[in-house]
Coordinates of C-alpha atoms in Angstrom, one line a residue:
Chain A
M1 CA 17.0 -9.4 -16.8
K2 CA 13.7 -11.3 -16.7
N3 CA 14.1 -15.0 -16.0
D4 CA 11.6 -16.9 -18.1
N5 CA 11.6 -20.1 -16.2
F6 CA 7.8 -20.9 -16.1
S7 CA 8.1 -24.7 -16.0
N8 CA 7.2 -27.0 -13.3
D9 CA 10.5 -28.8 -13.7
F10 CA 12.9 -26.7 -11.7
G11 CA 16.0 -28.8 -11.7
A12 CA 17.3 -32.3 -11.8
P13 CA 17.1 -34.6 -8.7
E14 CA 19.9 -33.6 -6.3
P15 CA 21.8 -35.5 -3.7
R16 CA 20.6 -35.3 -0.2
R17 CA 22.3 -32.4 1.6
T18 CA 24.0 -32.7 4.9
P19 CA 24.0 -29.8 7.4
R20 CA 26.8 -27.5 6.9
P21 CA 28.7 -25.6 9.7
A22 CA 26.9 -22.8 11.5
D23 CA 28.5 -20.1 9.3
S24 CA 26.5 -21.5 6.4
L25 CA 23.6 -19.6 8.0
L26 CA 25.0 -16.7 6.1
L27 CA 24.0 -16.4 2.5
G28 CA 26.4 -15.8 -0.3
E29 CA 27.2 -16.5 -4.0
G30 CA 24.9 -19.2 -5.3
S31 CA 22.8 -19.5 -2.1
R32 CA 19.3 -20.9 -2.9
V33 CA 16.2 -19.1 -1.7
A34 CA 12.7 -20.4 -2.1
V35 CA 9.8 -17.9 -2.0
L36 CA 6.4 -19.5 -1.4
G37 CA 3.7 -17.3 -2.9
S38 CA 4.0 -14.3 -5.3
G39 CA 1.6 -11.9 -3.9
P40 CA 3.0 -8.5 -2.8
A41 CA 4.9 -10.1 0.2
G42 CA 6.7 -12.7 -2.1
S43 CA 7.4 -10.3 -4.9
F44 CA 8.6 -7.5 -2.6
F45 CA 10.8 -10.0 -0.7
S46 CA 12.3 -11.4 -3.9
Y47 CA 12.8 -7.9 -5.4
F48 CA 14.5 -6.4 -2.4
F49 CA 16.5 -9.5 -1.5
L50 CA 18.0 -9.7 -5.0
D51 CA 18.6 -5.9 -5.0
M52 CA 20.4 -6.0 -1.6
A53 CA 22.5 -9.1 -2.6
R54 CA 23.6 -7.3 -5.8
R55 CA 24.7 -4.3 -3.7
L56 CA 26.6 -6.7 -1.4
G57 CA 28.2 -8.4 -4.5
F58 CA 26.6 -11.8 -4.6
T59 CA 24.1 -13.5 -6.8
P60 CA 21.7 -15.9 -5.1
Q61 CA 19.2 -18.2 -6.8
V62 CA 15.7 -17.2 -6.0
D63 CA 12.8 -19.5 -7.0
I64 CA 9.3 -18.1 -6.5
F65 CA 6.5 -20.8 -6.3
E66 CA 3.1 -19.5 -7.3
K67 CA 0.0 -21.4 -8.5
K68 CA -2.1 -18.4 -9.4
V69 CA -1.9 -16.9 -12.9
F70 CA -2.2 -13.1 -12.5
A71 CA -2.7 -12.5 -16.2
K72 CA -6.1 -14.3 -16.0
T73 CA -9.4 -12.9 -14.8
G74 CA -11.5 -14.3 -12.0
P75 CA -10.4 -16.4 -9.0
I76 CA -7.4 -18.1 -10.7
G77 CA -5.6 -14.8 -10.9
C78 CA -7.0 -13.0 -7.8
N79 CA -5.6 -12.7 -4.3
M80 CA -9.0 -11.5 -2.9
C81 CA -8.5 -8.0 -1.5
G82 CA -10.2 -4.6 -1.8
G83 CA -7.2 -3.4 -3.9
I84 CA -6.2 -0.1 -2.2
I85 CA -2.6 0.9 -2.2
S86 CA -2.2 3.4 0.7
E87 CA -0.6 6.8 0.2
S88 CA 2.3 6.0 2.5
L89 CA 3.0 2.9 0.4
V90 CA 2.7 4.8 -2.9
Q91 CA 5.2 7.3 -1.5
S92 CA 7.6 4.6 -0.2
L93 CA 7.5 2.8 -3.6
A94 CA 8.2 6.1 -5.4
A95 CA 11.2 6.6 -3.1
E96 CA 12.3 3.0 -4.0
G97 CA 12.1 3.9 -7.7
I98 CA 8.9 1.8 -8.2
I99 CA 6.4 3.8 -10.2
L100 CA 2.9 2.4 -10.4
P101 CA 1.8 3.0 -14.0
P102 CA -1.7 3.9 -15.2
T103 CA -1.8 0.5 -17.0
I104 CA -2.0 -1.1 -13.5
V105 CA -3.6 1.7 -11.4
E106 CA -7.3 1.7 -12.5
R107 CA -8.0 4.9 -10.6
G108 CA -6.0 7.4 -8.6
I109 CA -7.9 8.3 -5.5
D110 CA -7.7 12.0 -4.4
S111 CA -10.4 12.1 -1.7
Y112 CA -12.9 10.2 0.2
I113 CA -16.5 10.9 1.0
L114 CA -17.7 9.9 4.4
H115 CA -21.4 8.8 4.3
M116 CA -23.5 8.7 7.5
D117 CA -27.2 8.9 8.2
V118 CA -26.6 12.4 9.6
G119 CA -25.0 13.7 6.4
N120 CA -21.9 13.3 4.2
S121 CA -18.7 15.2 3.6
R122 CA -15.9 15.1 1.2
I123 CA -12.3 15.1 2.5
D124 CA -9.5 15.8 0.0
T125 CA -5.8 14.8 0.1
P126 CA -3.8 17.6 1.6
L127 CA -2.2 18.6 -1.8
H128 CA -5.2 17.7 -4.0
E129 CA -3.0 14.9 -5.4
K130 CA -4.0 11.4 -6.4
R131 CA -2.0 9.6 -3.8
I132 CA -3.9 6.4 -3.3
A133 CA -4.0 3.7 -6.0
A134 CA -7.1 1.6 -6.7
V135 CA -6.1 -1.7 -8.4
H136 CA -7.2 -5.2 -9.1
R137 CA -4.9 -7.8 -7.7
G138 CA -5.5 -10.1 -10.7
A139 CA -6.4 -9.2 -14.2
G140 CA -10.0 -8.3 -13.2
P141 CA -13.3 -9.9 -12.0
K142 CA -14.6 -13.1 -13.5
D143 CA -17.1 -11.2 -15.7
S144 CA -14.5 -8.9 -17.3
T145 CA -14.7 -8.7 -21.0
G146 CA -11.1 -8.1 -22.2
V147 CA -8.3 -7.0 -20.0
K148 CA -7.9 -3.2 -20.0
W149 CA -5.7 -2.9 -16.9
G150 CA -3.0 -5.2 -15.7
S151 CA -2.8 -7.1 -12.5
F152 CA -1.1 -5.4 -9.5
D153 CA 0.3 -8.7 -8.3
G154 CA 1.5 -9.5 -11.8
F155 CA 3.2 -6.1 -12.0
L156 CA 5.2 -6.8 -8.8
Q157 CA 5.9 -10.4 -9.9
D158 CA 7.4 -9.0 -13.2
L159 CA 9.6 -6.6 -11.1
A160 CA 10.9 -9.6 -9.1
R161 CA 11.6 -11.5 -12.3
E162 CA 13.4 -8.6 -13.9
K163 CA 15.7 -8.6 -10.9
G164 CA 16.5 -12.3 -11.7
A165 CA 13.9 -14.4 -9.7
N166 CA 12.7 -17.6 -11.3
L167 CA 9.0 -18.1 -11.4
I168 CA 7.9 -21.7 -10.9
Q169 CA 4.2 -21.9 -11.7
G170 CA 2.4 -24.7 -10.1
Q171 CA 1.1 -26.3 -6.9
V172 CA 3.4 -26.9 -3.9
E173 CA 2.3 -30.2 -2.4
N174 CA 4.5 -30.4 0.7
I175 CA 7.3 -28.8 2.6
T176 CA 9.7 -30.8 4.7
L177 CA 12.8 -30.1 6.7
D178 CA 15.6 -32.2 5.3
G179 CA 18.7 -32.1 7.6
G180 CA 17.6 -28.7 8.7
F181 CA 17.1 -27.4 5.1
P182 CA 13.6 -26.5 3.9
T183 CA 12.7 -28.8 1.1
I184 CA 9.9 -28.0 -1.5
H185 CA 7.9 -30.8 -3.0
A186 CA 6.2 -29.4 -6.0
A187 CA 3.8 -31.2 -8.3
G188 CA 5.6 -33.1 -11.0
S189 CA 9.1 -32.2 -9.8
P190 CA 11.7 -33.8 -7.6
P191 CA 12.1 -32.3 -4.1
K192 CA 14.6 -29.5 -3.9
S193 CA 16.2 -28.1 -0.7
Y194 CA 17.0 -24.4 -0.1
D195 CA 19.2 -22.3 2.2
L196 CA 16.2 -20.2 3.1
L197 CA 12.4 -20.5 2.6
A198 CA 10.5 -17.2 2.7
V199 CA 6.8 -18.1 3.3
C200 CA 4.8 -15.4 1.7
V201 CA 1.4 -17.0 1.3
G202 CA -1.9 -15.4 2.4
V203 CA -4.1 -16.7 5.2
N204 CA -6.5 -18.2 2.6
S205 CA -3.9 -20.5 1.2
P206 CA -4.3 -24.2 2.0
T207 CA -0.5 -24.5 1.9
L208 CA -0.3 -22.7 5.3
K209 CA -1.6 -25.8 7.1
V210 CA 1.7 -27.6 6.1
F211 CA 3.7 -25.5 8.5
S212 CA 1.7 -26.4 11.5
G213 CA 3.0 -30.0 11.0
L214 CA 6.7 -28.9 10.9
P215 CA 8.8 -29.0 14.1
I216 CA 9.0 -25.2 14.3
G217 CA 5.9 -24.6 16.5
Y218 CA 4.2 -22.4 13.9
T219 CA 0.7 -21.2 14.8
P220 CA -1.0 -19.3 12.0
P221 CA -2.6 -15.9 12.7
Q222 CA -6.3 -15.7 13.9
T223 CA -8.6 -14.6 11.1
T224 CA -12.0 -13.0 10.5
R225 CA -14.0 -12.9 7.2
T226 CA -14.6 -9.9 5.0
Y227 CA -16.9 -9.6 2.0
I228 CA -15.8 -8.2 -1.4
S229 CA -18.1 -7.6 -4.4
E230 CA -17.1 -6.4 -7.9
F231 CA -19.9 -4.5 -9.7
F232 CA -19.5 -3.7 -13.4
L233 CA -20.7 -0.2 -14.2
G234 CA -18.5 0.9 -17.1
E235 CA -15.8 3.6 -17.0
D236 CA -18.1 6.5 -17.6
V237 CA -20.6 5.6 -14.9
V238 CA -17.9 5.0 -12.4
A239 CA -16.4 8.4 -13.2
R240 CA -19.8 10.1 -13.0
H241 CA -21.1 8.5 -9.9
L242 CA -18.1 7.6 -7.8
G243 CA -15.4 9.9 -9.3
N244 CA -11.9 9.7 -7.8
S245 CA -13.2 9.3 -4.3
M246 CA -13.3 6.3 -2.0
H247 CA -16.7 6.2 -0.4
V248 CA -16.7 5.2 3.2
F249 CA -20.0 4.2 5.0
L250 CA -20.4 4.5 8.8
L251 CA -24.0 3.3 9.1
D252 CA -25.8 1.9 12.1
I253 CA -26.6 -1.5 10.5
P254 CA -26.3 -4.5 12.8
R255 CA -23.3 -6.8 12.1
I256 CA -21.7 -4.3 9.7
E257 CA -18.7 -2.5 11.2
F258 CA -17.5 -0.7 8.1
A259 CA -18.1 -0.6 4.4
A260 CA -16.5 1.1 1.5
V261 CA -17.1 1.5 -2.2
I262 CA -13.8 1.9 -4.2
P263 CA -14.0 3.2 -7.8
K264 CA -11.8 1.4 -10.3
G265 CA -11.7 1.3 -14.1
D266 CA -15.0 -0.3 -15.2
Y267 CA -15.9 -1.6 -11.7
A268 CA -16.9 -0.5 -8.3
T269 CA -15.6 -2.7 -5.5
L270 CA -17.7 -3.0 -2.4
C271 CA -15.8 -4.1 0.8
I272 CA -17.6 -4.9 4.0
L273 CA -16.1 -5.7 7.4
G274 CA -18.5 -7.2 9.9
T275 CA -19.7 -10.5 11.3
D276 CA -21.8 -13.2 9.6
I277 CA -22.1 -11.3 6.4
D278 CA -24.8 -13.0 4.2
D279 CA -26.7 -12.0 1.1
Q280 CA -29.5 -10.4 3.1
L281 CA -27.0 -8.2 5.0
V282 CA -25.3 -7.1 1.8
K283 CA -28.8 -6.3 0.3
T284 CA -29.7 -4.2 3.4
L285 CA -26.4 -2.2 3.0
I286 CA -26.9 -1.7 -0.8
D287 CA -30.5 -0.6 -0.3
S288 CA -29.5 2.0 2.3
P289 CA -30.0 5.5 0.8
Q290 CA -26.4 6.4 1.5
V291 CA -25.1 3.6 -0.7
R292 CA -27.9 3.9 -3.3
Q293 CA -26.9 7.5 -4.0
C294 CA -23.5 6.4 -5.1
F295 CA -25.0 4.3 -7.9
P296 CA -27.1 5.2 -10.9
P297 CA -30.9 5.5 -10.2
G298 CA -32.6 2.1 -10.6
W299 CA -29.3 0.2 -10.6
E300 CA -29.5 -3.3 -9.2
P301 CA -26.5 -5.6 -8.5
P302 CA -26.3 -8.2 -11.2
G303 CA -27.0 -11.8 -10.0
N304 CA -23.7 -13.3 -11.3
H305 CA -21.3 -10.6 -10.1
C306 CA -17.9 -11.6 -8.9
H307 CA -17.7 -11.8 -5.1
C308 CA -15.8 -13.5 -2.3
S309 CA -15.5 -13.8 1.5
P310 CA -11.8 -14.0 2.1
K311 CA -10.3 -14.4 5.5
I312 CA -8.1 -11.6 6.8
S313 CA -5.6 -11.9 9.6
V314 CA -6.4 -10.2 12.9
S315 CA -3.3 -11.3 14.9
S316 CA 0.3 -12.3 14.3
A317 CA 1.5 -15.8 13.7
T318 CA 3.9 -17.3 16.3
P319 CA 6.7 -17.6 15.7
T320 CA 7.3 -15.7 12.5
Y321 CA 10.8 -17.2 11.9
S322 CA 13.0 -20.2 12.6
D323 CA 16.4 -21.2 11.3
R324 CA 16.2 -20.9 7.5
M325 CA 12.5 -20.0 7.5
V326 CA 10.7 -16.7 7.7
F327 CA 7.0 -15.9 7.5
V328 CA 6.3 -12.6 5.6
G329 CA 3.1 -10.6 5.2
D330 CA -0.3 -12.0 6.1
C331 CA 1.0 -15.4 7.3
G332 CA 3.4 -13.6 9.6
A333 CA 2.4 -10.2 10.8
T334 CA 0.1 -7.7 9.1
R335 CA -1.7 -4.5 9.9
L336 CA -5.2 -4.7 11.4
Y337 CA -7.9 -4.2 8.7
K338 CA -6.0 -1.6 6.7
D339 CA -3.0 -1.4 4.5
G340 CA -2.1 -5.1 4.4
I341 CA -0.1 -4.5 1.3
G342 CA 1.9 -1.9 3.1
A343 CA 2.6 -4.4 5.9
A344 CA 3.7 -6.9 3.3
Y345 CA 6.2 -4.4 2.0
R346 CA 7.5 -3.6 5.5
T347 CA 7.9 -7.2 6.6
A348 CA 9.3 -8.3 3.2
K349 CA 12.0 -5.6 3.4
A350 CA 12.8 -6.5 6.9
A351 CA 13.1 -10.2 6.0
A352 CA 15.1 -9.5 2.9
S353 CA 17.6 -7.2 4.6
T354 CA 18.0 -9.7 7.5
A355 CA 18.7 -12.5 5.0
A356 CA 21.1 -10.5 2.9
F357 CA 23.1 -8.7 5.6
H358 CA 22.8 -10.9 8.7
G359 CA 22.0 -14.4 7.5
V360 CA 19.1 -16.8 8.0
S361 CA 19.5 -18.0 11.5
A362 CA 16.7 -17.7 14.0
D363 CA 18.9 -15.3 16.0
A364 CA 19.3 -13.1 13.0
F365 CA 15.6 -12.9 12.4
R366 CA 14.9 -12.4 16.1
T367 CA 17.3 -9.4 16.1
H368 CA 16.5 -7.8 12.8
F369 CA 13.1 -9.0 11.6
L370 CA 11.1 -9.6 14.7
P371 CA 11.2 -5.9 15.8
V372 CA 9.2 -4.9 12.7
C373 CA 6.6 -7.6 13.4
R374 CA 6.4 -6.5 17.0
A375 CA 6.0 -2.9 16.0
I376 CA 3.1 -3.9 13.7
G377 CA 1.5 -5.9 16.5
R378 CA 1.8 -3.1 19.1
D379 CA 0.3 -0.7 16.6
N380 CA -2.6 -3.1 16.0
R381 CA -3.5 -3.1 19.6
L382 CA -4.0 0.6 19.5
G383 CA -5.9 0.1 16.2
E384 CA -8.3 -2.2 18.1
L385 CA -9.0 0.7 20.4
I386 CA -9.5 3.1 17.5
F387 CA -12.0 0.7 15.8
L388 CA -13.7 0.2 19.2
V389 CA -14.3 4.0 19.3
T390 CA -15.4 3.9 15.6
R391 CA -18.0 1.2 16.5
M392 CA -19.3 3.5 19.3
I393 CA -19.6 6.4 16.9
Q394 CA -21.4 4.1 14.4
R395 CA -23.9 3.1 17.0
T396 CA -24.5 6.5 18.7
R397 CA -26.3 9.2 16.7
A398 CA -25.0 12.0 18.9
L399 CA -21.4 11.0 18.2
R400 CA -22.1 10.6 14.5
K401 CA -23.5 14.1 14.4
G402 CA -20.4 15.3 16.4
V403 CA -18.0 13.7 13.9
M404 CA -19.9 14.9 10.8
G405 CA -20.3 18.5 12.2
M406 CA -16.6 18.7 13.0
V407 CA -15.6 17.4 9.5
V408 CA -18.0 19.7 7.7
D409 CA -16.7 22.7 9.6
E410 CA -13.1 21.8 8.9
Q411 CA -13.7 21.3 5.3
A412 CA -15.6 24.6 5.0
S413 CA -12.9 26.6 6.7
A414 CA -10.0 27.7 4.5
G415 CA -7.2 27.5 7.2
G416 CA -6.7 25.8 10.5
R417 CA -5.9 22.3 11.6
R418 CA -8.2 19.7 10.2
R419 CA -7.9 17.4 13.1
M420 CA -11.1 15.2 12.7
S421 CA -10.7 15.1 8.9
T422 CA -7.1 13.8 9.1
V423 CA -8.0 11.3 11.9
M424 CA -10.9 9.9 9.7
W425 CA -8.7 10.0 6.6
D426 CA -5.8 8.0 8.2
T427 CA -8.2 5.6 9.9
F428 CA -10.1 4.7 6.7
T429 CA -7.2 4.8 4.2
G430 CA -4.6 3.2 6.4
S431 CA -2.2 6.0 5.7
A432 CA -0.7 6.5 9.1
P433 CA 0.2 4.2 12.1
Y434 CA -2.7 3.8 14.6
S435 CA -0.4 5.1 17.3
E436 CA -0.1 8.4 15.5
I437 CA -3.9 8.6 14.9
L438 CA -4.6 7.8 18.6
L439 CA -2.2 10.5 19.7
R440 CA -3.9 13.1 17.5
T441 CA -7.3 12.2 19.1
L442 CA -5.9 12.9 22.5
H443 CA -4.9 16.4 21.7
P444 CA -6.9 18.8 24.0
S445 CA -8.0 21.0 21.0
Y446 CA -9.4 17.9 19.2
L447 CA -11.3 16.8 22.3
V448 CA -12.7 20.2 23.1
K449 CA -13.9 20.7 19.5
F450 CA -15.4 17.2 19.3
A451 CA -17.2 17.7 22.6
G452 CA -18.5 21.1 21.3
H453 CA -19.8 19.5 18.1
I454 CA -21.4 16.6 20.0
A455 CA -23.2 19.1 22.3
A456 CA -24.3 21.2 19.3
G457 CA -25.6 18.0 17.6
V458 CA -27.6 17.0 20.6
L459 CA -29.1 20.5 21.1
R460 CA -30.1 20.7 17.4
R461 CA -33.2 18.6 16.7
A462 CA -32.9 18.6 12.9
P463 CA -30.2 16.6 11.2
A464 CA -26.8 18.4 11.8
H465 CA -25.9 18.6 8.2
R466 CA -28.0 18.1 5.1
T467 CA -27.0 15.3 2.8
I468 CA -25.4 16.7 -0.3
E469 CA -25.9 14.8 -3.5
T470 CA -22.7 12.7 -4.0
E471 CA -22.7 13.8 -7.7
S472 CA -22.4 17.5 -6.8
M473 CA -19.5 16.6 -4.4
L474 CA -17.7 14.9 -7.3
R475 CA -17.8 18.1 -9.3
K476 CA -15.1 19.4 -7.0
E477 CA -12.6 17.8 -9.3
S478 CA -9.0 18.2 -8.3
R479 CA -6.2 18.2 -10.9
Chain B
M1 CA -6.9 5.3 -18.8
N2 CA -5.5 8.6 -17.4
D3 CA -7.8 8.1 -14.4
G4 CA -5.1 5.8 -13.0
A5 CA -2.3 8.3 -13.3
L6 CA -1.1 9.0 -9.8
G7 CA 0.3 12.3 -8.5
R8 CA -0.4 15.9 -9.6
V9 CA -0.2 17.3 -13.1
F10 CA 1.7 20.5 -14.0
G11 CA 1.5 22.2 -17.3
G12 CA 4.5 23.2 -19.4
G13 CA 6.4 26.2 -17.9
E14 CA 4.5 25.9 -14.5
I15 CA 6.7 26.3 -11.4
I16 CA 6.6 23.2 -9.1
I17 CA 9.0 24.5 -6.5
R18 CA 10.5 27.9 -6.2
Q19 CA 14.0 28.8 -5.0
G20 CA 13.9 30.3 -1.5
D21 CA 10.6 28.8 -0.5
E22 CA 10.4 26.5 2.5
G23 CA 9.8 22.9 1.7
D24 CA 8.8 19.7 3.6
C25 CA 8.6 17.2 0.8
A26 CA 10.6 15.8 -2.2
Y27 CA 9.1 14.9 -5.5
V28 CA 9.4 11.9 -7.9
V29 CA 8.7 12.4 -11.6
Q30 CA 6.0 10.0 -12.7
S31 CA 5.9 11.2 -16.3
G32 CA 7.5 14.0 -18.4
T33 CA 10.6 16.1 -17.6
V34 CA 11.3 19.0 -15.3
E35 CA 14.0 21.6 -15.5
V36 CA 16.1 22.6 -12.4
L37 CA 17.0 26.3 -12.5
R38 CA 19.3 28.3 -10.2
E39 CA 18.2 32.0 -9.8
E40 CA 21.3 34.1 -9.8
G41 CA 21.5 37.9 -10.2
G42 CA 18.1 38.1 -11.7
R43 CA 18.8 35.4 -14.2
S44 CA 17.5 31.8 -14.3
V45 CA 20.4 29.4 -15.1
P46 CA 19.3 25.9 -16.1
I47 CA 21.5 23.4 -14.2
A48 CA 19.8 20.1 -14.7
T49 CA 16.8 18.2 -16.0
R50 CA 15.1 15.3 -14.2
G51 CA 13.1 12.6 -15.9
V52 CA 10.8 9.7 -15.0
G53 CA 11.6 8.0 -11.7
E54 CA 14.1 10.8 -10.7
F55 CA 13.9 12.8 -7.5
F56 CA 14.0 16.5 -7.0
G57 CA 13.7 18.6 -3.9
E58 CA 15.1 15.7 -1.8
M59 CA 17.4 18.0 0.2
S60 CA 14.3 19.2 2.2
I61 CA 13.9 15.6 3.5
F62 CA 17.2 15.9 5.4
E63 CA 17.7 19.6 6.1
K64 CA 15.4 22.4 7.1
E65 CA 16.8 24.9 4.6
V66 CA 14.9 26.8 1.9
R67 CA 14.7 25.4 -1.6
M68 CA 18.1 25.9 -3.3
A69 CA 16.7 25.9 -6.9
T70 CA 13.5 26.4 -8.8
V71 CA 12.0 23.5 -10.6
R72 CA 9.8 24.0 -13.7
A73 CA 7.8 21.6 -15.8
V74 CA 9.0 21.1 -19.4
G75 CA 5.8 20.3 -21.1
E76 CA 3.1 18.5 -19.1
V77 CA 4.5 16.5 -16.2
R78 CA 3.1 14.4 -13.4
V79 CA 4.9 14.3 -10.1
I80 CA 4.2 12.6 -6.8
T81 CA 5.2 14.2 -3.5
V82 CA 7.1 12.3 -0.8
D83 CA 6.4 13.8 2.6
R84 CA 9.3 14.4 4.9
K85 CA 7.5 12.9 7.9
N86 CA 6.4 9.8 6.1
I87 CA 9.8 9.1 4.5
L88 CA 11.8 9.7 7.7
R89 CA 9.4 7.5 9.6
R90 CA 10.0 4.7 7.1
I91 CA 13.8 5.3 7.0
E92 CA 13.9 5.0 10.8
E93 CA 12.4 1.5 10.6
D94 CA 14.1 0.6 7.3
P95 CA 17.4 2.4 6.7
S96 CA 17.7 0.6 3.3
L97 CA 15.0 2.9 2.0
A98 CA 17.6 5.6 1.9
F99 CA 19.9 3.6 -0.4
R100 CA 18.4 5.0 -3.5
I101 CA 18.3 8.6 -2.2
I102 CA 21.9 8.3 -1.1
Q103 CA 22.8 6.7 -4.5
T104 CA 21.1 9.6 -6.3
M105 CA 22.8 12.3 -4.2
S106 CA 26.1 10.5 -4.6
R107 CA 25.8 10.5 -8.4
R108 CA 24.9 14.2 -8.3
V109 CA 28.0 15.0 -6.2
R110 CA 30.1 13.1 -8.7
E111 CA 28.5 15.0 -11.6
L112 CA 29.1 18.3 -9.8
S113 CA 32.7 17.4 -9.1
E114 CA 33.3 16.6 -12.7
E115 CA 31.7 19.9 -13.7
I116 CA 33.9 21.9 -11.3
A117 CA 37.0 20.1 -12.6
R118 CA 36.0 20.9 -16.2
R119 CA 35.5 24.6 -15.4
K120 CA 38.8 24.8 -13.6
I121 CA 40.6 23.3 -16.5
S122 CA 39.0 25.6 -19.0

């Protein structure tokens, strides 16, 4: 049942609440839950909390506060992200009964092409299956003409509303603690207090500052900036030049750590991770032969294309919970650089099951929610190590030749373990925990083969592997 | 808009999994219908169909036995694989992910019990 409450007016003024006994920290019939933000974290939290409450036999009231309108194109409907749904999340959602339809998924990704100055190589998914989804978070970039695909965030929001959540569209002006109960002050409406507030906003939201002023000791996560551009090419050109492959660039360009071009419906999304990214640096990257060959000859980025420099979180917030309050997704704990939506799903489910089964006390969140945040944090520390090594590879030609040589050999051989290919795949698609990736790189067989390929690359004076035209690689279409 | 269709496509009549084969993944139907067949005495006996959103091959997630039935596409179908390793890793962190799988298996046990009862009566 979809709840169609879209208004700013979410109830009449209510009498001031007084704190209830400690056992009221358990939720039950009629409990009121506010969800701040309706990106993936907020919608997943609402969806799973309502689902678990139904299984337990109670019906809470869940109000989602969101100011963005996902049905609209441009910044008003966009949560600023590269828009990749990892294969592990696609599989988990399938197991949850959530099918991502082709009206939302603009392109199913079945491979990636690793581009370096020493060559390029295509790496397919193990079963030649489209297991990664490329989406737009809103209804599309600002220059979209007509909406051909729906918004991913809008799709999740609809799922939450179908479970019974109320959507309250508008700006939240302040949040206070009223007798221990979180109270929402939304524009044009009387304050309303809740039994639980799930904070599910991103690190770019100005609302996040409000929590630093509350007596819960909240410190938001540290952030860095990324750069995202949306280039309109048209569906045919995207299919012909980029195919169903994510294009990953490991190029020795100062200040750029990593870049990717993600094919979508009519657009190619360029994502850059680095420091002090400005127009000149973006132009340097686009003008590199490796990026140029992914676009039609003579193509130039249009001057008015949709682009942004959103902040991404690179550490966890402290604390990620208090009595009656929990911080989910980016504003709590998220995965380093990759699969932030997957981390939103994991933390949202942990918060939802804690609230439904164990209550909303700080103790309950410490016991049942914090371990998931800590697991993400621990894994991120190993991720930092992996990206440190990636940076070394990027800066050292011998290592680049070693990586490319090993990947090309693995892709050319019919059998055998594709150790480097899977390490690169999981690193760049965010499909496996960093701990698992690191463990694989410590395998003696991996180390011996990598050392052999580095030595071969050093001894060979010519480039280790010729650059194959991207278009010819895309002809290897999978089903 | 088919470029956004996730998973893998099988044509009508194509075998997706074969009874007796080893398996390390389950499948979820994304579009179309599949038919579950039990191979007995040289005959293929249809025992169930599975539609959009439904699992098949889920037993291989929890036990290392060979496939107990063959599954064939009825018309064109699109399925997504769910790897044993990935799903067990997720269930270890979040046991509630197994709710739906258990619910599905529970419903199938109920249907089988009803079927056995019907056969005993007749």
